[in-house]
Short mmCIF file of C-alpha atoms in Angstrom, two decimals:
data_model
loop_
_atom_site.label_atom_id
_atom_site.label_comp_id
_atom_site.label_asym_id
_atom_site.label_seq_id
_atom_site.Cartn_x
_atom_site.Cartn_y
_atom_site.Cartn_z
CA MET A 70 77.77 74.81 104.08
CA THR A 71 80.43 73.63 106.44
CA PRO A 72 79.94 76.66 106.88
CA ARG A 73 80.89 76.97 103.19
CA VAL A 74 79.38 74.65 100.61
CA ARG A 75 80.45 75.95 97.23
CA THR A 76 78.25 73.53 95.29
CA LEU A 77 78.27 75.31 91.95
CA PHE A 78 81.78 76.69 92.32
CA ILE A 79 83.26 73.34 93.28
CA THR A 80 81.42 71.59 90.44
CA VAL A 81 83.37 73.55 87.85
CA THR A 82 86.68 73.88 89.69
CA ALA A 83 87.20 70.90 92.00
CA VAL A 84 89.61 69.03 89.76
CA ALA A 85 91.71 72.10 89.09
CA LEU A 86 91.77 73.11 92.73
CA ALA A 87 92.64 69.59 93.91
CA VAL A 88 90.28 70.13 96.85
CA PRO A 89 88.06 67.26 98.06
CA LEU A 90 84.39 67.75 97.40
CA LEU A 91 82.47 68.62 100.55
CA THR A 92 79.93 66.03 101.58
CA VAL A 93 77.39 68.41 103.10
CA THR A 94 74.64 69.19 100.61
CA ALA A 95 72.69 72.40 100.32
CA GLU A 96 69.47 73.37 98.65
CA ALA A 97 68.42 76.74 97.39
CA GLU A 98 65.72 78.62 99.22
CA HIS A 99 63.88 78.91 95.90
CA HIS A 100 63.40 76.56 92.97
CA SER A 101 65.55 78.59 90.59
CA PRO A 102 69.29 77.88 90.88
CA PRO A 103 71.37 80.43 92.76
CA PRO A 104 73.20 82.92 90.54
CA ARG A 105 76.81 82.43 89.54
CA THR A 106 79.58 84.95 89.11
CA GLY A 107 81.32 85.73 85.86
CA PHE A 108 84.39 84.03 87.28
CA GLU A 109 82.45 80.83 87.87
CA LEU A 110 80.70 80.94 84.52
CA SER A 111 84.04 81.34 82.73
CA LYS A 112 85.66 78.64 84.89
CA GLY A 113 88.27 81.13 86.02
CA VAL A 114 89.24 82.41 82.59
CA ARG A 115 88.30 85.96 83.62
CA TRP A 116 87.33 87.90 86.72
CA THR A 117 83.76 88.97 87.41
CA THR A 118 83.05 92.36 85.85
CA GLN A 119 81.45 95.13 87.86
CA THR A 120 78.33 94.94 85.70
CA GLU A 121 78.14 91.23 86.48
CA GLU A 122 78.73 91.95 90.18
CA ARG A 123 75.81 94.36 90.25
CA ALA A 124 73.47 91.85 88.58
CA PHE A 125 74.77 88.99 90.72
CA LEU A 126 74.22 90.83 94.01
CA ALA A 127 70.77 91.96 92.90
CA ASP A 128 69.84 88.36 92.09
CA VAL A 129 71.14 87.15 95.46
CA ASP A 130 69.22 89.89 97.25
CA ARG A 131 65.99 89.04 95.43
CA GLY A 132 66.43 85.31 95.92
CA SER A 133 66.97 85.17 99.70
CA ASP A 134 65.47 86.91 102.69
CA ARG A 135 68.74 86.40 104.57
CA VAL A 136 70.63 89.09 102.68
CA ARG A 137 70.30 92.82 102.04
CA VAL A 138 72.61 94.64 99.66
CA GLY A 139 72.96 98.41 99.78
CA ARG A 140 75.32 101.21 98.81
CA ILE A 141 77.58 102.63 101.54
CA GLY A 142 79.58 105.04 99.41
CA THR A 143 80.54 106.18 95.95
CA SER A 144 84.02 106.30 94.44
CA LYS A 145 85.47 109.42 92.89
CA GLN A 146 84.57 108.09 89.45
CA GLY A 147 80.99 107.43 90.52
CA ARG A 148 81.08 103.68 91.11
CA PRO A 149 79.08 102.28 94.04
CA ILE A 150 80.73 100.77 97.10
CA ARG A 151 78.33 98.08 98.27
CA LEU A 152 77.74 96.28 101.55
CA ALA A 153 75.96 92.95 101.85
CA ARG A 154 74.36 92.24 105.23
CA ILE A 155 73.68 88.57 105.89
CA GLY A 156 72.11 86.84 108.88
CA ASN A 157 70.53 87.98 112.12
CA ARG A 158 70.70 91.77 112.32
CA GLU A 159 70.16 91.56 116.11
CA ALA A 160 72.98 89.10 116.72
CA PRO A 161 75.67 90.34 119.13
CA ASN A 162 78.47 88.88 117.02
CA THR A 163 79.50 90.59 113.77
CA VAL A 164 82.09 89.56 111.17
CA LEU A 165 83.13 92.03 108.45
CA LEU A 166 84.84 90.95 105.23
CA ILE A 167 86.68 93.66 103.29
CA CYS A 168 87.51 92.55 99.76
CA SER A 169 89.64 94.08 97.00
CA GLN A 170 91.03 97.14 98.77
CA HIS A 171 93.76 96.83 96.16
CA GLY A 172 92.12 96.78 92.75
CA ASP A 173 94.70 94.49 91.17
CA GLU A 174 94.14 91.74 93.77
CA PRO A 175 90.87 90.15 92.62
CA SER A 176 90.85 86.64 94.11
CA GLY A 177 89.51 87.70 97.51
CA ARG A 178 86.69 89.58 95.79
CA GLU A 179 85.63 86.42 93.95
CA ALA A 180 85.68 84.46 97.21
CA CYS A 181 83.60 87.17 98.88
CA LEU A 182 80.98 87.20 96.12
CA THR A 183 80.42 83.44 96.25
CA THR A 184 80.40 83.56 100.05
CA ILE A 185 77.54 86.07 99.96
CA ARG A 186 75.62 83.78 97.63
CA ASP A 187 76.27 80.62 99.60
CA LEU A 188 75.42 82.11 102.98
CA ALA A 189 72.24 83.50 101.45
CA HIS A 190 71.06 80.23 99.88
CA ASP A 191 72.50 77.22 101.70
CA ARG A 192 70.17 75.53 104.15
CA ASP A 193 72.39 73.08 106.06
CA ARG A 194 72.29 73.16 109.84
CA ARG A 195 75.68 74.79 110.38
CA THR A 196 74.90 77.67 108.07
CA ARG A 197 71.56 78.29 109.77
CA GLU A 198 73.18 78.19 113.20
CA LEU A 199 75.98 80.54 112.10
CA LEU A 200 73.56 83.11 110.72
CA SER A 201 71.19 82.88 113.68
CA ARG A 202 73.99 84.02 116.01
CA THR A 203 76.21 86.11 113.76
CA ARG A 204 75.84 88.96 111.29
CA VAL A 205 78.17 88.62 108.32
CA LEU A 206 78.90 91.90 106.55
CA VAL A 207 80.73 91.88 103.21
CA VAL A 208 82.17 94.75 101.18
CA PRO A 209 82.89 92.80 97.97
CA THR A 210 84.67 95.60 96.09
CA ALA A 211 86.17 98.16 98.44
CA ASN A 212 88.08 99.87 95.61
CA PRO A 213 85.80 99.81 92.54
CA ASP A 214 87.82 102.35 90.54
CA GLY A 215 91.02 100.41 91.13
CA ARG A 216 89.30 97.15 90.17
CA ALA A 217 88.03 98.71 86.94
CA ALA A 218 91.56 99.90 86.10
CA ASP A 219 93.30 96.83 87.58
CA THR A 220 95.47 99.08 89.73
CA ARG A 221 96.53 98.81 93.36
CA GLY A 222 95.40 102.33 94.24
CA ASN A 223 92.15 104.15 93.64
CA SER A 224 91.55 106.60 90.78
CA ASP A 225 93.87 109.12 92.50
CA GLY A 226 96.57 106.48 92.92
CA ILE A 227 96.07 106.36 96.69
CA ASP A 228 96.56 103.07 98.51
CA ILE A 229 93.30 102.67 100.43
CA ASN A 230 94.99 100.35 102.90
CA ARG A 231 97.13 103.29 104.02
CA ASP A 232 94.11 105.54 104.57
CA HIS A 233 92.42 104.04 107.62
CA LEU A 234 93.55 106.90 109.85
CA ALA A 235 93.47 110.02 107.68
CA LEU A 236 90.31 108.97 105.77
CA ARG A 237 91.10 111.18 102.79
CA THR A 238 89.53 108.81 100.25
CA ALA A 239 85.87 108.10 99.61
CA GLU A 240 86.68 104.41 99.98
CA GLY A 241 88.43 104.81 103.33
CA ARG A 242 85.59 106.95 104.65
CA ALA A 243 82.97 104.40 103.61
CA LEU A 244 84.83 101.59 105.38
CA ALA A 245 85.35 103.68 108.52
CA ALA A 246 81.62 104.41 108.69
CA VAL A 247 80.81 100.70 108.42
CA ILE A 248 83.21 99.88 111.26
CA ARG A 249 81.83 102.73 113.39
CA ASP A 250 78.17 101.87 112.79
CA HIS A 251 78.37 98.06 113.01
CA ARG A 252 81.25 97.63 115.50
CA PRO A 253 82.42 94.32 114.05
CA ASP A 254 84.01 91.78 116.33
CA VAL A 255 86.22 90.56 113.47
CA VAL A 256 87.55 92.52 110.49
CA TYR A 257 88.89 90.13 107.84
CA ASP A 258 90.83 91.76 105.00
CA LEU A 259 91.47 89.81 101.76
CA HIS A 260 94.54 90.56 99.59
CA GLU A 261 97.11 89.00 97.25
CA TYR A 262 100.90 89.20 97.04
CA GLY A 263 103.81 88.51 94.70
CA ALA A 264 106.14 85.71 95.75
CA THR A 265 109.94 85.83 96.20
CA PRO A 266 111.06 82.19 96.00
CA PRO A 267 112.40 80.37 97.87
CA TYR A 268 112.09 82.66 100.90
CA TYR A 269 108.60 84.01 100.49
CA ASP A 270 106.36 81.82 98.38
CA ARG A 271 103.61 80.20 100.42
CA GLU A 272 100.18 79.89 98.82
CA LEU A 273 98.54 81.79 101.66
CA PHE A 274 99.93 84.23 104.19
CA ASP A 275 98.09 85.92 107.04
CA LEU A 276 98.82 88.44 109.78
CA TRP A 277 97.00 89.77 112.84
CA PRO A 278 97.16 93.31 114.35
CA ARG A 279 100.72 93.94 115.47
CA ASN A 280 100.00 97.45 116.80
CA LEU A 281 100.78 97.59 120.52
CA ASN A 282 97.58 99.50 121.29
CA THR A 283 95.56 96.38 120.51
CA ASP A 284 93.93 95.01 123.65
CA THR A 285 95.68 91.89 124.96
CA ALA A 286 92.62 89.62 124.66
CA VAL A 287 91.75 90.97 121.21
CA HIS A 288 95.33 90.33 120.10
CA ARG A 289 95.24 86.81 121.54
CA GLU A 290 91.99 85.92 119.77
CA SER A 291 93.36 87.33 116.50
CA THR A 292 96.39 85.05 116.71
CA ILE A 293 94.14 82.10 117.57
CA LEU A 294 92.06 82.85 114.48
CA SER A 295 95.25 82.67 112.44
CA GLY A 296 97.10 79.79 114.05
CA ARG A 297 94.30 77.43 115.10
CA TYR A 298 91.71 78.02 112.40
CA VAL A 299 92.65 79.82 109.18
CA ARG A 300 96.00 78.15 108.59
CA PRO A 301 94.82 74.63 109.49
CA ALA A 302 91.76 75.04 107.26
CA ALA A 303 93.96 76.07 104.34
CA ARG A 304 96.48 73.30 104.98
CA LYS A 305 93.67 70.76 105.16
CA GLU A 306 92.81 71.59 101.57
CA GLY A 307 96.42 71.36 100.45
CA TYR A 308 97.64 74.96 100.63
CA THR A 309 100.90 76.05 102.22
CA THR A 310 100.68 78.84 104.80
CA GLY A 311 102.89 81.30 106.64
CA THR A 312 103.21 84.70 108.30
CA TYR A 313 102.85 87.71 106.01
CA GLY A 314 105.93 89.91 105.76
CA LEU A 315 108.49 87.36 106.99
CA TRP A 316 111.05 85.73 104.74
CA THR A 317 112.01 82.29 106.04
CA ASP A 318 114.94 79.96 105.49
CA PRO A 319 113.66 77.27 103.07
CA GLU A 320 115.50 74.52 104.96
CA THR A 321 114.83 75.43 108.59
CA GLY A 322 111.68 77.53 108.28
CA GLU A 323 113.25 80.12 110.58
CA PRO A 324 112.59 83.84 109.94
CA ILE A 325 115.54 85.58 108.28
CA ARG A 326 114.11 88.95 107.24
CA GLN A 327 111.00 91.07 107.77
CA VAL A 328 109.91 92.91 104.62
CA ALA A 329 106.40 94.02 105.64
CA GLY A 330 103.83 93.59 108.38
CA ASP A 331 104.69 96.19 111.01
CA GLY A 332 102.44 97.87 113.57
CA GLN A 333 101.58 100.89 111.43
CA GLU A 334 98.20 102.15 112.60
CA ARG A 335 96.90 103.40 109.24
CA ILE A 336 96.73 99.82 107.83
CA LEU A 337 93.35 98.12 108.24
CA ARG A 338 94.48 95.08 110.26
CA ASN A 339 96.18 97.40 112.76
CA ALA A 340 93.44 100.03 112.74
CA SER A 341 90.99 97.21 113.50
CA GLY A 342 92.97 96.20 116.57
CA VAL A 343 93.27 99.78 117.80
CA LYS A 344 89.49 100.09 117.39
CA ASN A 345 88.96 96.98 119.54
CA SER A 346 88.10 94.48 116.79
CA LEU A 347 89.96 91.30 115.92
CA GLY A 348 91.82 91.77 112.66
CA LEU A 349 93.30 89.41 110.12
CA LEU A 350 95.02 90.14 106.83
CA ILE A 351 94.88 87.35 104.22
CA GLU A 352 97.25 87.22 101.23
CA SER A 353 96.97 84.61 98.47
CA ARG A 354 99.88 84.03 96.09
CA VAL A 355 99.42 85.57 92.63
CA ASP A 356 102.33 83.84 90.89
CA ALA A 357 101.84 80.54 89.11
CA LEU A 358 103.06 77.54 91.10
CA THR A 359 103.46 74.98 88.33
CA VAL A 360 104.12 74.66 84.62
CA GLU A 361 100.43 73.83 84.24
CA GLU A 362 99.42 77.07 85.94
CA ARG A 363 101.81 79.07 83.80
CA THR A 364 100.36 77.45 80.70
CA ASP A 365 96.75 77.86 81.84
CA PRO A 366 96.16 81.14 83.74
CA ALA A 367 92.61 80.02 84.58
CA LEU A 368 94.09 77.16 86.58
CA ASN A 369 96.22 79.63 88.52
CA ASN A 370 93.21 81.91 89.06
CA ARG A 371 91.14 79.04 90.44
CA ARG A 372 93.93 78.08 92.84
CA ARG A 373 94.13 81.67 94.10
CA VAL A 374 90.40 81.83 94.76
CA GLY A 375 90.36 78.33 96.21
CA SER A 376 92.96 79.25 98.83
CA GLN A 377 90.84 82.26 99.87
CA LEU A 378 87.76 80.04 100.19
CA ALA A 379 89.67 77.53 102.30
CA ALA A 380 90.78 80.29 104.65
CA LEU A 381 87.21 81.57 104.93
CA ASP A 382 86.17 78.12 106.11
CA GLY A 383 88.58 78.58 108.99
CA LEU A 384 87.15 82.00 109.79
CA PHE A 385 83.57 80.72 109.99
CA THR A 386 84.57 77.70 112.07
CA PHE A 387 86.38 80.06 114.44
CA THR A 388 83.25 82.22 114.63
CA ALA A 389 81.11 79.24 115.56
CA ASP A 390 83.59 77.84 118.08
CA ARG A 391 84.78 81.00 119.85
CA ARG A 392 81.91 83.42 119.49
CA GLY A 393 81.52 83.89 123.23
CA LYS A 394 85.21 84.44 123.87
CA VAL A 395 85.43 86.93 121.01
CA GLU A 396 82.42 88.90 122.21
CA SER A 397 83.88 89.02 125.72
CA ALA A 398 87.23 90.22 124.40
CA THR A 399 85.87 92.99 122.17
CA THR A 400 83.33 94.16 124.75
CA ALA A 401 85.95 94.34 127.50
CA ALA A 402 88.34 96.20 125.19
CA ARG A 403 85.72 98.83 124.40
CA LEU A 404 84.87 99.29 128.07
CA ALA A 405 88.54 99.57 129.03
CA GLY A 406 88.77 102.96 127.34
CA LEU A 407 86.23 104.35 129.79
CA ARG A 408 88.66 103.71 132.65
CA ASP A 409 91.18 106.04 130.95
CA ARG A 410 94.27 104.28 132.26
CA GLY A 411 97.51 103.00 130.83
CA PRO A 412 100.04 104.06 128.20
CA VAL A 413 99.49 104.68 124.51
CA TYR A 414 102.08 103.50 121.99
CA ILE A 415 103.11 105.59 119.01
CA GLY A 416 105.56 103.01 117.70
CA GLY A 417 106.70 99.44 118.04
CA ALA A 418 104.87 96.21 117.30
CA ASP A 419 104.19 92.87 118.96
CA ASN A 420 107.53 91.65 117.59
CA ASP A 421 109.34 94.99 118.00
CA PRO A 422 109.22 96.45 121.53
CA ALA A 423 108.54 100.17 121.69
CA GLY A 424 111.39 102.38 122.79
CA PRO A 425 110.90 105.01 125.52
CA GLU A 426 110.34 107.71 122.88
CA GLU A 427 107.53 105.59 121.38
CA ILE A 428 105.46 105.42 124.56
CA ILE A 429 103.11 108.08 125.89
CA ALA A 430 103.37 106.79 129.44
CA ASP A 431 100.96 109.26 131.00
CA PRO A 432 98.54 110.44 128.30
CA PRO A 433 96.63 113.69 128.78
CA CYS A 434 92.99 113.51 129.81
CA ALA A 435 91.97 115.32 126.60
CA TYR A 436 93.21 117.18 123.55
CA ARG A 437 91.93 120.66 122.77
CA LEU A 438 91.25 121.68 119.18
CA ASP A 439 90.75 125.27 118.13
CA ALA A 440 87.98 126.23 115.72
CA ALA A 441 90.13 125.81 112.61
CA GLN A 442 91.38 122.39 113.71
CA LEU A 443 87.85 121.24 114.52
CA ALA A 444 86.69 122.33 111.08
CA GLU A 445 89.63 120.49 109.54
CA VAL A 446 89.29 117.10 111.28
CA GLY A 447 85.80 117.07 112.84
CA ASP A 448 84.35 114.88 110.10
CA GLU A 449 87.20 112.38 110.41
CA LEU A 450 86.76 112.17 114.19
CA ALA A 451 83.05 111.48 113.67
CA LEU A 452 83.79 108.76 111.10
CA HIS A 453 86.15 107.12 113.58
CA GLY A 454 83.45 107.22 116.25
CA VAL A 455 85.46 109.64 118.42
CA THR A 456 83.32 112.09 120.37
CA HIS A 457 84.13 115.62 121.50
CA ARG A 458 82.46 118.42 123.42
CA ARG A 459 82.38 122.10 122.65
CA ASP A 460 84.89 124.30 124.45
CA GLY A 461 84.55 127.96 123.54
CA ASP A 462 85.08 128.27 119.82
CA GLY A 463 86.85 124.90 119.73
CA ALA A 464 86.40 121.48 121.27
CA LEU A 465 87.80 119.07 123.86
CA VAL A 466 88.36 115.48 122.80
CA PRO A 467 88.42 113.44 126.03
CA LEU A 468 90.35 110.20 126.19
CA ARG A 469 87.75 108.64 128.45
CA GLN A 470 85.85 106.84 125.67
CA SER A 471 85.94 103.46 123.97
CA GLN A 472 88.34 104.67 121.26
CA ARG A 473 90.81 105.95 123.87
CA LYS A 474 93.97 104.53 122.32
CA LEU A 475 93.06 105.79 118.87
CA ILE A 476 92.78 109.44 119.94
CA PRO A 477 96.51 110.18 120.54
CA LEU A 478 97.30 108.55 117.21
CA LEU A 479 95.00 111.11 115.61
CA LEU A 480 95.79 114.21 117.67
CA ASP A 481 99.18 113.95 119.40
CA SER A 482 102.05 115.72 117.65
CA ARG A 483 104.34 112.80 118.47
CA ALA A 484 102.25 110.26 116.52
CA THR A 485 103.59 109.52 113.04
CA TYR A 486 100.30 109.89 111.18
CA HIS A 487 98.48 112.45 113.34
CA LEU A 488 95.72 114.45 111.65
CA THR A 489 96.39 117.66 113.57
CA LYS A 490 98.40 118.76 116.60
CA GLY A 491 95.90 118.95 119.44
CA GLN A 492 96.79 120.72 122.67
CA PRO A 493 97.29 118.15 125.47
CA MET A 494 95.16 118.94 128.52
CA THR A 495 96.17 117.74 131.98
CA ALA A 496 93.04 119.02 133.76
CA CYS A 497 89.59 118.12 132.49
#
């Protein structure tokens, strides 16, 4: 791949996607051809079913020693939430793809499934080098109940992408455990959106962590991933790009209104930044662009998936080019919490300065939880990777740890989405 060679996918969709064929060739690790998804087999007429996904991932796992597929959770309706691990498990650099948090946004899931297959089977030099230095983790269907029902929320109607703080859903808890256990350097979150022409109708939008608790270097690398890699890669293959949540004047390109994309900490791209990982949200356009796409939904579907694949090319090029800088940024951000210095922000964003009431200028050294509070939120703290120590019949949660800036968002009464009202401690 380059690092993506979609040999089989491109064979059936290249004309419709209007994307040049890649010149790098790849060969399967085994004589039998690599498996194809239901989407590929139908040439985009339909999305891959969950039964097909299970068989596809099993075939990929059997056919390559580069990949391991396992279950990391189970939805309320009993469907598995799977994680594919690809590449060198000892590599210091880790990239996590989260696909289909919203069940009615399937194009990113299709891109993730073929990415698993291609990384597992392609033998070109760039793919081998990528996987020798990087672990790629993929959750292909983060919301299996929602995908089965073609709904945004899970089977309880909860938006999983608003549950990355409270962790009330099985899906949110599974993703939190993956982030805690694997400490990804990059969390890449694939979505789709409905256009509002002419102000909001690019083929691909993206957005980095806007939350002000994101470390400066982590924030910088996230914006570099967007501006220097993902957007140029998409534009190179003919897709228009822009910033998620911003309406722009069609003549000048200047922002005229923000309709989404704030610094809210319970959203994955922001939670990733608070947890010291680079984050990037990707949104492909659902609506048909042309008369041909309106007439032939499969053509529209292939364009949606193609834009996701183009953006993934940018992600993997970024990983290869800036691996060292990313590792330095995320490592330094995690160590910074141990110094226990600096403010914590409970509001604002990188394009919306926090007011005085949105800044905890001198955070406490710890929050005390009584026994009932510890019983209520102890599991969630553990899933977030936040440690505590026993204190009588309760516990002290010190800020001096790598997740320092997350803790007030969980336990301070002033934080919008706090889990419980911990008692601030000024002496520890």
